[in-house]
mmCIF file of C-alpha atoms and ligand atoms in Angstrom:
data_model
loop_
_atom_site.group_PDB
_atom_site.id
_atom_site.type_symbol
_atom_site.label_atom_id
_atom_site.label_comp_id
_atom_site.label_asym_id
_atom_site.label_seq_id
_atom_site.Cartn_x
_atom_site.Cartn_y
_atom_site.Cartn_z
ATOM 1 C CA MET A 193 -3.296 -36.469 30.244
ATOM 2 C CA THR A 194 -7.214 -36.305 30.407
ATOM 3 C CA ILE A 195 -9.615 -34.783 29.631
ATOM 4 C CA ALA A 196 -9.603 -32.604 32.885
ATOM 5 C CA ASP A 197 -5.987 -31.859 32.691
ATOM 6 C CA TYR A 198 -5.544 -30.619 29.829
ATOM 7 C CA LEU A 199 -8.745 -28.798 30.652
ATOM 8 C CA LYS A 200 -7.665 -27.077 34.596
ATOM 9 C CA GLN A 201 -3.972 -26.674 32.594
ATOM 10 C CA ARG A 202 -5.692 -24.176 29.892
ATOM 11 C CA ALA A 203 -8.083 -22.209 31.805
ATOM 12 C CA ASP A 204 -5.021 -21.880 34.686
ATOM 13 C CA HIS A 205 -3.435 -20.283 32.158
ATOM 14 C CA LEU A 206 -5.398 -18.249 31.307
ATOM 15 C CA THR A 207 -6.202 -17.060 34.468
ATOM 16 C CA GLN A 208 -1.940 -16.283 33.923
ATOM 17 C CA ALA A 209 -2.646 -14.557 30.845
ATOM 18 C CA GLY A 210 -6.053 -12.143 32.045
ATOM 19 C CA ARG A 211 -3.178 -11.094 34.721
ATOM 20 C CA ARG A 212 -1.116 -9.624 32.464
ATOM 21 C CA ILE A 213 -3.733 -8.274 30.127
ATOM 22 C CA LYS A 214 -5.611 -4.827 31.998
ATOM 23 C CA ASP A 215 -8.590 -3.944 29.541
ATOM 24 C CA PHE A 216 -9.015 -7.246 26.533
ATOM 25 C CA GLN A 217 -10.976 -4.440 24.870
ATOM 26 C CA VAL A 218 -7.932 -2.586 22.869
ATOM 27 C CA PHE A 219 -7.312 -5.075 21.049
ATOM 28 C CA ASP A 220 -11.205 -5.314 19.324
ATOM 29 C CA PHE A 221 -10.635 -4.461 15.982
ATOM 30 C CA ASN A 222 -13.539 -2.058 16.380
ATOM 31 C CA TYR A 223 -12.056 -0.267 19.463
ATOM 32 C CA MET A 224 -11.464 2.966 19.215
ATOM 33 C CA PRO A 225 -9.146 4.824 21.315
ATOM 34 C CA GLU A 226 -9.463 8.781 22.667
ATOM 35 C CA GLN A 227 -6.968 9.888 20.820
ATOM 36 C CA PRO A 228 -5.619 8.258 17.369
ATOM 37 C CA LEU A 229 -2.532 8.146 16.686
ATOM 38 C CA MET A 230 -2.085 11.871 13.917
ATOM 39 C CA ARG A 231 -1.323 11.817 9.940
ATOM 40 C CA GLU A 232 -0.284 14.237 7.981
ATOM 41 C CA GLU A 233 -3.405 13.037 4.835
ATOM 42 C CA VAL A 234 -5.638 14.288 7.989
ATOM 43 C CA LYS A 235 -5.147 17.771 7.812
ATOM 44 C CA PRO A 236 -6.322 18.388 4.447
ATOM 45 C CA ILE A 237 -9.945 15.692 5.221
ATOM 46 C CA ILE A 238 -10.167 18.391 8.139
ATOM 47 C CA ASP A 239 -9.357 21.643 5.333
ATOM 48 C CA ALA A 240 -12.766 20.270 2.938
ATOM 49 C CA CYS A 241 -14.908 19.612 5.800
ATOM 50 C CA LEU A 242 -14.549 22.620 7.596
ATOM 51 C CA ARG A 243 -14.779 24.530 4.395
ATOM 52 C CA TYR A 244 -18.311 22.555 3.604
ATOM 53 C CA LEU A 245 -19.169 23.253 6.355
ATOM 54 C CA SER A 246 -19.523 26.872 6.898
ATOM 55 C CA THR A 247 -19.958 26.991 2.996
ATOM 56 C CA GLY A 248 -22.128 24.087 2.234
ATOM 57 C CA ILE A 249 -20.250 23.577 -1.275
ATOM 58 C CA ALA A 250 -19.346 20.515 -1.441
ATOM 59 C CA ASN A 251 -15.958 18.304 -1.246
ATOM 60 C CA HIS A 252 -16.285 15.599 -1.063
ATOM 61 C CA VAL A 253 -13.233 13.067 -0.993
ATOM 62 C CA PHE A 254 -12.187 9.877 -1.772
ATOM 63 C CA ILE A 255 -9.735 8.164 0.564
ATOM 64 C CA PHE A 256 -7.878 5.027 -0.402
ATOM 65 C CA GLY A 257 -5.300 2.561 1.544
ATOM 66 C CA SER A 258 -3.680 -0.370 1.940
ATOM 67 C CA ARG A 259 -5.439 -2.460 4.801
ATOM 68 C CA GLY A 260 -5.285 -1.121 8.294
ATOM 69 C CA SER A 261 -3.822 2.037 7.015
ATOM 70 C CA GLY A 262 -6.061 3.902 9.174
ATOM 71 C CA LYS A 263 -8.732 4.551 7.143
ATOM 72 C CA THR A 264 -12.176 3.874 9.256
ATOM 73 C CA LEU A 265 -10.808 4.530 12.084
ATOM 74 C CA THR A 266 -9.490 7.880 11.102
ATOM 75 C CA VAL A 267 -12.012 9.101 9.106
ATOM 76 C CA LYS A 268 -14.793 8.395 12.273
ATOM 77 C CA HIS A 269 -13.115 9.367 14.446
ATOM 78 C CA LEU A 270 -13.354 13.027 12.769
ATOM 79 C CA GLY A 271 -16.590 12.434 12.368
ATOM 80 C CA ARG A 272 -17.100 11.944 16.330
ATOM 81 C CA LEU A 273 -15.044 15.227 16.742
ATOM 82 C CA LEU A 274 -16.838 17.456 13.699
ATOM 83 C CA ALA A 275 -20.035 16.381 15.816
ATOM 84 C CA GLN A 276 -18.946 17.239 18.935
ATOM 85 C CA GLN A 277 -17.204 20.563 18.129
ATOM 86 C CA HIS A 278 -19.105 21.610 15.088
ATOM 87 C CA GLN A 279 -22.306 20.404 15.668
ATOM 88 C CA ALA A 280 -21.727 18.419 12.297
ATOM 89 C CA GLU A 281 -24.561 16.013 11.456
ATOM 90 C CA VAL A 282 -22.575 13.211 10.301
ATOM 91 C CA LEU A 283 -23.412 10.133 9.204
ATOM 92 C CA TYR A 284 -22.378 6.329 8.704
ATOM 93 C CA ALA A 285 -22.287 3.448 6.088
ATOM 94 C CA ASN A 286 -19.897 0.713 5.797
ATOM 95 C CA CYS A 287 -21.594 -0.661 2.846
ATOM 96 C CA ARG A 288 -19.256 -4.027 2.758
ATOM 97 C CA GLN A 289 -22.938 -4.460 5.765
ATOM 98 C CA HIS A 290 -25.192 -2.166 3.359
ATOM 99 C CA ASN A 291 -24.089 -3.524 0.361
ATOM 100 C CA THR A 292 -26.707 -1.742 -2.529
ATOM 101 C CA SER A 293 -27.971 2.215 -2.061
ATOM 102 C CA PHE A 294 -30.830 1.167 -1.592
ATOM 103 C CA LYS A 295 -29.955 -0.707 1.520
ATOM 104 C CA ILE A 296 -27.836 1.936 2.331
ATOM 105 C CA LEU A 297 -30.613 4.625 2.250
ATOM 106 C CA ALA A 298 -32.765 1.957 4.556
ATOM 107 C CA HIS A 299 -29.737 1.450 7.260
ATOM 108 C CA LEU A 300 -29.188 5.195 7.733
ATOM 109 C CA LEU A 301 -33.681 5.861 8.236
ATOM 110 C CA GLY A 302 -33.722 2.924 9.995
ATOM 111 C CA VAL A 303 -36.170 0.825 8.260
ATOM 112 C CA ARG A 304 -36.343 -2.227 6.476
ATOM 113 C CA PRO A 305 -34.958 -2.591 3.256
ATOM 114 C CA ARG A 306 -38.239 -3.388 1.419
ATOM 115 C CA GLY A 307 -42.337 -2.183 0.360
ATOM 116 C CA CYS A 308 -40.857 1.551 -1.685
ATOM 117 C CA SER A 309 -38.692 2.534 -4.687
ATOM 118 C CA LEU A 310 -35.194 3.589 -4.480
ATOM 119 C CA ASP A 311 -36.646 7.056 -5.008
ATOM 120 C CA GLU A 312 -39.076 7.474 -2.636
ATOM 121 C CA LEU A 313 -36.620 6.039 -0.605
ATOM 122 C CA TRP A 314 -33.792 8.903 -1.696
ATOM 123 C CA HIS A 315 -36.684 11.490 -1.311
ATOM 124 C CA ARG A 316 -37.396 11.217 2.802
ATOM 125 C CA PHE A 317 -33.990 10.538 3.241
ATOM 126 C CA THR A 318 -33.847 14.063 1.448
ATOM 127 C CA GLU A 319 -36.837 15.091 4.029
ATOM 128 C CA ALA A 320 -34.656 13.997 6.896
ATOM 129 C CA HIS A 321 -32.090 16.156 6.094
ATOM 130 C CA SER A 322 -32.341 18.942 5.116
ATOM 131 C CA GLY A 323 -28.987 20.082 6.407
ATOM 132 C CA ARG A 324 -25.441 19.947 6.239
ATOM 133 C CA LEU A 325 -24.940 16.662 6.337
ATOM 134 C CA LEU A 326 -21.478 14.902 6.302
ATOM 135 C CA LEU A 327 -21.458 11.022 4.959
ATOM 136 C CA ILE A 328 -19.281 8.705 5.276
ATOM 137 C CA LEU A 329 -18.922 5.620 3.311
ATOM 138 C CA ASP A 330 -16.745 3.047 3.827
ATOM 139 C CA GLU A 331 -15.984 0.253 1.732
ATOM 140 C CA VAL A 332 -17.664 1.903 -1.021
ATOM 141 C CA ASP A 333 -16.038 -0.203 -3.335
ATOM 142 C CA LEU A 334 -18.381 -2.793 -2.254
ATOM 143 C CA ILE A 335 -21.992 -2.108 -3.442
ATOM 144 C CA SER A 336 -23.052 -4.680 -5.159
ATOM 145 C CA GLU A 337 -22.374 -5.251 -8.701
ATOM 146 C CA LYS A 338 -26.568 -5.088 -9.210
ATOM 147 C CA ASP A 339 -26.909 -1.978 -7.922
ATOM 148 C CA ARG A 340 -24.065 -1.741 -10.985
ATOM 149 C CA ASN A 341 -25.376 2.061 -11.750
ATOM 150 C CA LYS A 342 -23.525 2.833 -7.399
ATOM 151 C CA ASP A 343 -26.951 4.860 -7.920
ATOM 152 C CA ILE A 344 -27.003 7.124 -4.768
ATOM 153 C CA LEU A 345 -23.455 8.136 -5.572
ATOM 154 C CA TYR A 346 -26.064 9.434 -8.370
ATOM 155 C CA LEU A 347 -27.765 10.941 -6.035
ATOM 156 C CA ILE A 348 -25.959 12.644 -4.557
ATOM 157 C CA GLY A 349 -24.117 14.008 -6.367
ATOM 158 C CA ARG A 350 -26.996 15.676 -8.608
ATOM 159 C CA SER A 351 -28.327 16.383 -5.426
ATOM 160 C CA PRO A 352 -29.698 20.096 -4.542
ATOM 161 C CA ARG A 353 -28.729 19.514 -1.068
ATOM 162 C CA ASN A 354 -25.347 19.796 -2.045
ATOM 163 C CA TYR A 355 -24.478 16.741 0.750
ATOM 164 C CA MET A 356 -20.258 16.148 1.231
ATOM 165 C CA THR A 357 -19.574 12.253 0.636
ATOM 166 C CA ILE A 358 -16.481 11.072 2.315
ATOM 167 C CA LEU A 359 -15.542 7.716 0.714
ATOM 168 C CA LEU A 360 -12.938 5.155 1.901
ATOM 169 C CA SER A 361 -11.767 2.541 -0.325
ATOM 170 C CA ASN A 362 -8.674 0.092 -0.610
ATOM 171 C CA HIS A 363 -9.331 -0.052 -4.222
ATOM 172 C CA PRO A 364 -6.817 3.029 -5.673
ATOM 173 C CA LYS A 365 -8.926 2.898 -8.959
ATOM 174 C CA PHE A 366 -12.372 2.655 -7.517
ATOM 175 C CA LEU A 367 -13.621 6.020 -8.794
ATOM 176 C CA ASN A 368 -12.001 4.691 -12.652
ATOM 177 C CA THR A 369 -14.891 2.232 -11.784
ATOM 178 C CA LEU A 370 -17.819 4.887 -12.152
ATOM 179 C CA ASP A 371 -19.630 6.392 -14.680
ATOM 180 C CA GLU A 372 -18.327 9.246 -15.731
ATOM 181 C CA SER A 373 -21.766 11.365 -15.473
ATOM 182 C CA VAL A 374 -21.511 9.668 -11.470
ATOM 183 C CA ARG A 375 -17.721 11.137 -11.685
ATOM 184 C CA SER A 376 -17.526 14.770 -12.559
ATOM 185 C CA SER A 377 -20.653 15.427 -10.924
ATOM 186 C CA LEU A 378 -19.411 14.467 -7.538
ATOM 187 C CA GLN A 379 -15.130 16.236 -8.509
ATOM 188 C CA THR A 380 -14.260 14.304 -6.256
ATOM 189 C CA GLU A 381 -10.463 15.442 -4.023
ATOM 190 C CA LEU A 382 -8.198 12.080 -3.782
ATOM 191 C CA ILE A 383 -5.803 11.144 -0.558
ATOM 192 C CA HIS A 384 -3.900 8.249 -0.278
ATOM 193 C CA PHE A 385 -3.436 7.265 3.390
ATOM 194 C CA ARG A 386 0.370 5.561 2.970
ATOM 195 C CA ASN A 387 1.157 2.558 4.689
ATOM 196 C CA TYR A 388 2.179 3.799 8.606
ATOM 197 C CA ASP A 389 5.852 3.004 9.228
ATOM 198 C CA ALA A 390 7.106 0.833 11.695
ATOM 199 C CA GLN A 391 8.139 4.105 14.098
ATOM 200 C CA GLU A 392 3.432 5.137 13.532
ATOM 201 C CA ILE A 393 3.524 1.013 14.376
ATOM 202 C CA MET A 394 5.062 1.095 16.898
ATOM 203 C CA ARG A 395 3.675 4.335 18.619
ATOM 204 C CA ILE A 396 0.100 2.667 18.444
ATOM 205 C CA LEU A 397 0.919 -0.737 20.001
ATOM 206 C CA LYS A 398 2.248 1.778 22.646
ATOM 207 C CA ASP A 399 -0.260 3.112 23.250
ATOM 208 C CA ARG A 400 -2.414 -0.048 23.210
ATOM 209 C CA ALA A 401 -0.041 -1.950 25.128
ATOM 210 C CA LEU A 402 -0.415 1.649 27.662
ATOM 211 C CA LEU A 403 -3.504 1.107 27.890
ATOM 212 C CA GLY A 404 -4.638 -2.603 27.751
ATOM 213 C CA LEU A 405 -1.762 -4.779 29.005
ATOM 214 C CA LYS A 406 0.359 -4.600 33.072
ATOM 215 C CA ASP A 407 3.703 -4.442 31.287
ATOM 216 C CA MET A 408 5.286 -5.332 27.436
ATOM 217 C CA PRO A 409 8.921 -4.523 26.900
ATOM 218 C CA ASP A 410 9.617 -1.945 23.964
ATOM 219 C CA GLU A 411 12.202 -4.432 22.112
ATOM 220 C CA THR A 412 8.808 -7.225 21.765
ATOM 221 C CA MET A 413 6.625 -3.645 20.168
ATOM 222 C CA ALA A 414 9.424 -2.953 18.229
ATOM 223 C CA LYS A 415 9.900 -6.485 16.897
ATOM 224 C CA ILE A 416 6.387 -6.653 15.780
ATOM 225 C CA ALA A 417 6.044 -2.983 13.783
ATOM 226 C CA ALA A 418 9.396 -3.856 12.083
ATOM 227 C CA LEU A 419 8.002 -7.546 10.630
ATOM 228 C CA THR A 420 4.556 -6.008 10.359
ATOM 229 C CA THR A 421 5.932 -2.990 8.066
ATOM 230 C CA ARG A 422 8.714 -5.821 6.822
ATOM 231 C CA ALA A 423 6.125 -8.666 5.902
ATOM 232 C CA THR A 424 2.348 -7.106 5.910
ATOM 233 C CA ASN A 425 2.215 -4.378 4.057
ATOM 234 C CA SER A 426 2.211 -2.541 7.314
ATOM 235 C CA ASP A 427 -1.821 -3.783 8.551
ATOM 236 C CA VAL A 428 -1.309 -2.822 11.731
ATOM 237 C CA ARG A 429 -4.157 -5.413 12.331
ATOM 238 C CA VAL A 430 -1.403 -7.619 12.331
ATOM 239 C CA ALA A 431 0.971 -5.684 15.304
ATOM 240 C CA ILE A 432 -2.602 -5.569 17.630
ATOM 241 C CA LYS A 433 -3.750 -9.532 17.078
ATOM 242 C CA THR A 434 0.440 -10.011 17.675
ATOM 243 C CA LEU A 435 1.099 -8.174 20.412
ATOM 244 C CA TYR A 436 -2.509 -9.819 21.937
ATOM 245 C CA TYR A 437 -0.780 -12.935 20.641
ATOM 246 C CA ALA A 438 2.329 -11.829 22.624
ATOM 247 C CA ALA A 439 0.586 -10.724 26.547
ATOM 248 C CA LEU A 440 -1.447 -14.247 25.948
ATOM 249 C CA GLU A 441 1.574 -16.486 26.549
ATOM 250 C CA GLU A 442 4.202 -16.448 29.207
ATOM 251 C CA SER A 443 6.784 -16.744 26.675
ATOM 252 C CA GLY A 444 7.741 -17.730 23.276
ATOM 253 C CA ASP A 445 8.786 -16.590 20.107
ATOM 254 C CA ILE A 446 7.430 -13.633 18.695
ATOM 255 C CA GLU A 447 7.821 -14.822 14.910
ATOM 256 C CA ASP A 448 5.624 -17.361 15.865
ATOM 257 C CA PHE A 449 2.835 -15.052 16.729
ATOM 258 C CA PHE A 450 2.969 -13.093 14.343
ATOM 259 C CA ASN A 451 2.355 -15.667 11.626
ATOM 260 C CA ARG A 452 -0.218 -17.030 13.918
ATOM 261 C CA ALA A 453 -1.614 -13.273 13.291
ATOM 262 C CA ARG A 454 -1.134 -12.291 10.421
ATOM 263 C CA ARG A 455 -2.691 -16.025 9.151
ATOM 264 C CA ASP A 456 -6.039 -15.977 10.910
ATOM 265 C CA LEU A 457 -6.797 -12.065 9.012
ATOM 266 C CA ILE A 458 -5.169 -13.675 5.487
ATOM 267 C CA THR A 459 -7.605 -16.798 6.039
ATOM 268 C CA ASP A 460 -10.683 -13.927 6.431
ATOM 269 C CA ILE A 461 -9.481 -11.561 3.020
ATOM 270 C CA LEU A 462 -9.102 -14.755 0.944
ATOM 271 C CA ALA A 463 -12.476 -16.512 2.046
ATOM 272 C CA ASP A 464 -13.877 -12.022 0.741
ATOM 273 C CA LEU A 465 -12.175 -12.072 -2.331
ATOM 274 C CA SER A 466 -13.859 -11.789 -5.060
ATOM 275 C CA ASP A 467 -13.865 -15.195 -8.173
ATOM 276 C CA ARG A 468 -11.450 -13.057 -10.589
ATOM 277 C CA ASN A 469 -9.661 -12.164 -8.352
ATOM 278 C CA LEU A 470 -8.977 -15.254 -6.138
ATOM 279 C CA MET A 471 -8.362 -16.985 -9.722
ATOM 280 C CA ILE A 472 -4.999 -13.735 -10.025
ATOM 281 C CA LEU A 473 -3.799 -15.443 -7.343
ATOM 282 C CA LYS A 474 -3.742 -18.622 -8.483
ATOM 283 C CA ALA A 475 -2.142 -17.808 -11.586
ATOM 284 C CA VAL A 476 0.370 -16.948 -9.294
ATOM 285 C CA ALA A 477 0.983 -19.455 -7.128
ATOM 286 C CA ASN A 478 0.572 -21.823 -10.371
ATOM 287 C CA ILE A 479 3.775 -19.658 -12.463
ATOM 288 C CA GLN A 480 7.225 -20.279 -11.679
ATOM 289 C CA GLU A 481 8.391 -17.627 -12.345
ATOM 290 C CA PRO A 482 5.710 -14.402 -11.153
ATOM 291 C CA PHE A 483 6.255 -12.244 -13.562
ATOM 292 C CA VAL A 484 2.919 -9.916 -14.450
ATOM 293 C CA LYS A 485 2.771 -10.941 -17.831
ATOM 294 C CA ALA A 486 2.970 -15.046 -17.429
ATOM 295 C CA VAL A 487 1.075 -14.835 -14.682
ATOM 296 C CA TYR A 488 -2.104 -12.605 -16.899
ATOM 297 C CA GLU A 489 -1.134 -15.290 -19.712
ATOM 298 C CA GLU A 490 -1.931 -18.235 -16.498
ATOM 299 C CA TYR A 491 -4.926 -15.898 -15.514
ATOM 300 C CA ARG A 492 -7.137 -15.881 -18.603
ATOM 301 C CA ARG A 493 -6.017 -19.723 -19.573
ATOM 302 C CA LEU A 494 -7.860 -20.402 -15.392
ATOM 303 C CA SER A 495 -10.543 -17.705 -16.404
ATOM 304 C CA ILE A 496 -11.926 -19.644 -19.304
ATOM 305 C CA GLN A 497 -11.502 -22.569 -17.822
ATOM 306 C CA GLU A 498 -13.790 -21.506 -15.325
ATOM 307 C CA HIS A 499 -15.937 -20.210 -18.025
ATOM 308 C CA GLU A 500 -15.653 -16.729 -16.374
ATOM 309 C CA GLU A 501 -14.757 -13.546 -18.925
ATOM 310 C CA PRO A 502 -10.836 -12.552 -18.058
ATOM 311 C CA PHE A 503 -10.235 -8.893 -16.977
ATOM 312 C CA SER A 504 -8.642 -6.880 -20.208
ATOM 313 C CA TYR A 505 -5.053 -6.046 -19.027
ATOM 314 C CA VAL A 506 -5.478 -2.588 -17.441
ATOM 315 C CA TYR A 507 -7.684 -4.024 -15.144
ATOM 316 C CA PHE A 508 -6.122 -6.649 -14.057
ATOM 317 C CA TYR A 509 -3.394 -4.622 -13.614
ATOM 318 C CA ALA A 510 -5.481 -2.488 -11.103
ATOM 319 C CA ASN A 511 -7.047 -5.170 -9.310
ATOM 320 C CA LEU A 512 -2.922 -6.289 -8.770
ATOM 321 C CA SER A 513 -2.810 -2.814 -6.885
ATOM 322 C CA TYR A 514 -5.680 -3.704 -5.096
ATOM 323 C CA LEU A 515 -4.334 -7.028 -4.162
ATOM 324 C CA GLN A 516 -1.501 -5.483 -2.812
ATOM 325 C CA SER A 517 -2.785 -3.305 -0.950
ATOM 326 C CA ILE A 518 -5.457 -5.529 1.092
ATOM 327 C CA GLY A 519 -1.526 -7.296 2.036
ATOM 328 C CA LEU A 520 -2.182 -10.666 -0.065
ATOM 329 C CA LEU A 521 1.349 -10.220 -2.856
ATOM 330 C CA VAL A 522 3.619 -6.737 -4.159
ATOM 331 C CA LEU A 523 5.265 -6.027 -6.979
ATOM 332 C CA VAL A 524 8.913 -6.278 -6.859
ATOM 333 C CA ALA A 525 10.672 -3.844 -10.109
ATOM 334 C CA THR A 526 12.706 -6.930 -10.774
ATOM 335 C CA LYS A 527 15.922 -6.434 -13.310
ATOM 336 C CA VAL A 528 15.025 -8.822 -16.193
ATOM 337 C CA GLY A 529 18.217 -8.231 -19.280
ATOM 338 C CA ARG A 530 18.249 -4.631 -19.551
ATOM 339 C CA THR A 531 14.034 -3.689 -18.237
ATOM 340 C CA TYR A 532 12.390 -3.775 -15.524
ATOM 341 C CA THR A 533 9.529 -5.493 -15.476
ATOM 342 C CA ASN A 534 7.097 -6.372 -12.437
ATOM 343 C CA ARG A 535 7.890 -9.788 -10.220
ATOM 344 C CA ILE A 536 5.019 -10.717 -8.075
ATOM 345 C CA GLN A 537 6.206 -12.319 -5.217
ATOM 346 C CA ALA A 538 3.375 -13.933 -2.914
ATOM 347 C CA LEU A 539 2.101 -12.986 1.154
ATOM 348 C CA PHE A 540 -0.048 -15.304 0.522
ATOM 349 C CA ASP A 541 -0.215 -18.920 1.957
ATOM 350 C CA ALA A 542 -0.007 -21.359 -1.050
ATOM 351 C CA GLU A 543 -1.593 -24.195 0.813
ATOM 352 C CA MET A 544 -4.512 -21.726 1.843
ATOM 353 C CA LEU A 545 -5.285 -20.443 -1.296
ATOM 354 C CA ARG A 546 -5.816 -23.941 -2.402
ATOM 355 C CA ALA A 547 -8.374 -24.899 0.175
ATOM 356 C CA ILE A 548 -10.339 -22.087 -0.324
ATOM 357 C CA TRP A 549 -9.930 -22.793 -4.299
ATOM 358 C CA GLY A 550 -11.415 -25.711 -3.564
ATOM 359 C CA MET A 551 -14.848 -25.095 -1.862
ATOM 360 C CA ARG A 552 -14.854 -22.495 -4.132
ATOM 361 C CA PHE A 553 -14.088 -24.059 -7.491
ATOM 362 C CA GLY A 554 -13.294 -27.418 -7.028
ATOM 363 C CA THR A 555 -10.633 -28.900 -7.281
ATOM 364 C CA ALA A 556 -9.603 -28.381 -10.474
ATOM 365 C CA GLY A 557 -8.343 -25.693 -10.293
ATOM 366 C CA SER A 558 -5.380 -26.877 -8.453
ATOM 367 C CA GLU A 559 -3.833 -29.791 -10.662
ATOM 368 C CA VAL A 560 -2.863 -27.610 -14.474
ATOM 369 C CA HIS A 561 -0.483 -28.502 -15.727
ATOM 370 C CA GLY A 562 1.018 -30.862 -13.536
ATOM 371 C CA LEU A 563 2.593 -27.431 -11.257
ATOM 372 C CA THR A 564 1.147 -26.769 -7.892
ATOM 373 C CA GLY A 565 3.143 -27.462 -5.242
ATOM 374 C CA THR A 566 6.048 -27.259 -6.752
ATOM 375 C CA HIS A 567 6.224 -23.486 -5.248
ATOM 376 C CA SER A 568 4.167 -21.045 -3.155
HETATM 377 N N1 LIG B 1107 -3.429 6.275 13.901
HETATM 378 C C1 LIG B 1107 -4.231 5.495 14.219
HETATM 379 N N2 LIG B 1107 -4.030 5.359 15.380
HETATM 380 C C2 LIG B 1107 -4.191 3.883 16.167
HETATM 381 N N3 LIG B 1107 -5.170 2.940 15.848
HETATM 382 C C3 LIG B 1107 -4.760 2.688 15.343
HETATM 383 C C4 LIG B 1107 -4.392 3.858 13.600
HETATM 384 N N4 LIG B 1107 -4.733 3.212 12.640
HETATM 385 C C5 LIG B 1107 -4.973 2.871 12.767
HETATM 386 N N5 LIG B 1107 -4.613 2.147 13.755
HETATM 387 C C6 LIG B 1107 -5.622 0.372 14.068
HETATM 388 O O1 LIG B 1107 -6.065 -0.220 13.526
HETATM 389 C C7 LIG B 1107 -6.284 -0.897 13.276
HETATM 390 C C8 LIG B 1107 -7.732 -0.973 11.901
HETATM 391 O O2 LIG B 1107 -7.441 0.572 11.062
HETATM 392 P P1 LIG B 1107 -8.478 1.138 10.297
HETATM 393 O O3 LIG B 1107 -9.769 -0.362 10.597
HETATM 394 O O4 LIG B 1107 -9.178 2.039 9.892
HETATM 395 O O5 LIG B 1107 -7.922 -0.124 9.063
HETATM 396 P P2 LIG B 1107 -8.335 0.833 7.453
HETATM 397 O O6 LIG B 1107 -7.439 1.499 6.201
HETATM 398 O O7 LIG B 1107 -10.152 0.743 7.672
HETATM 399 O O8 LIG B 1107 -8.640 -1.055 6.677
HETATM 400 P P3 LIG B 1107 -9.718 -1.398 5.930
HETATM 401 O O9 LIG B 1107 -9.184 -1.107 3.875
HETATM 402 O O10 LIG B 1107 -8.850 -2.878 5.879
HETATM 403 O O11 LIG B 1107 -10.877 -1.136 5.918
HETATM 404 C C9 LIG B 1107 -8.136 -0.508 13.928
HETATM 405 O O12 LIG B 1107 -8.202 -1.420 14.681
HETATM 406 C C10 LIG B 1107 -7.409 1.054 14.273
HETATM 407 O O13 LIG B 1107 -7.131 0.787 15.788
HETATM 408 MG MG1 LIG B 1108 -12.214 0.227 7.211
#
């Protein structure tokens, strides 16, 4: 086959796929459906917002849940409704993009983040927003370590303006990392977004297919939904991407599309991880019987080897929950003798981890004890 042949073949293939897809937009992760699937957990958020809008007394909310459990979409959608129907003032900032208090405020004010102090920015912000304000801080755990005291939360908690915040995160223990004074001034209500079940994922897929595809068999979508709940912690992004791959290709094995979608997304997640979390995963991959205690010991060893201060056991454990919530591992209670202990099951590809580890730390870490490659 010549290069020209291949080019033609792929171009034809894409034209064919284009005929099966009505609207590519619905497969974009930032696409906002007109009517997202309802979930019970929205109710207390709506109640808190309405209470705030009528009383002016802030009722801060902290929403946590796994990756792709609909936190961002749900809260943005609600923000829109409150703005349209209740004339609420709603602002949104993503702390991954704006990762210090200073940058968040500069972004919200639409100014360049330089040339003045945080106090000045805060002053300008309060001047600009004298009434009730709902402030959504998405991925709030990604505020940088440099912003040690998470000043923006402190300022909001102490301000006579009584703004209300909605904080979103995958990190169930994020509030515990805050200074006690910040935590007590915010008095946050906790809301957990549980993982979607297969039926809910199926409904989300059906909605997308209705808008975006010419036709898609229900069995295919049911299979995608089942795989997503079974193998990813119910990350709807993986389901949507699998649906997209299934629509692009005329035939093929759904499980292959699913694995491809999962791999695409996991590479992004791994590349985004902090060094310490990457080390935890490396420890999981290095240990043949990854029970939590043994993994902790291996993690400590790796940390010392890489001259990193290891987490205490308690923090290590909190980070395991976090890694579980972003779909990289699951903790499985396993009976050993008479008691149950947690065994870690890796959901990432060992090869992929090795590649990212190599880029981050060089290859030294992958040769420890000659254990590498004995398991995945
Ligand atoms: N209830 C829903 N109805 C329709 N689509 C949904 C729903 N929940 C999630 N989705 C879709 O799933 C994808 C992931 O949702 P979203 O970005 O809100 O997850 P998240 O909980 O914010 O994840 P992360 O923790 O990674 O930020 C999005 O493309 C979103 O449109
Ligand atoms: Mg989100």
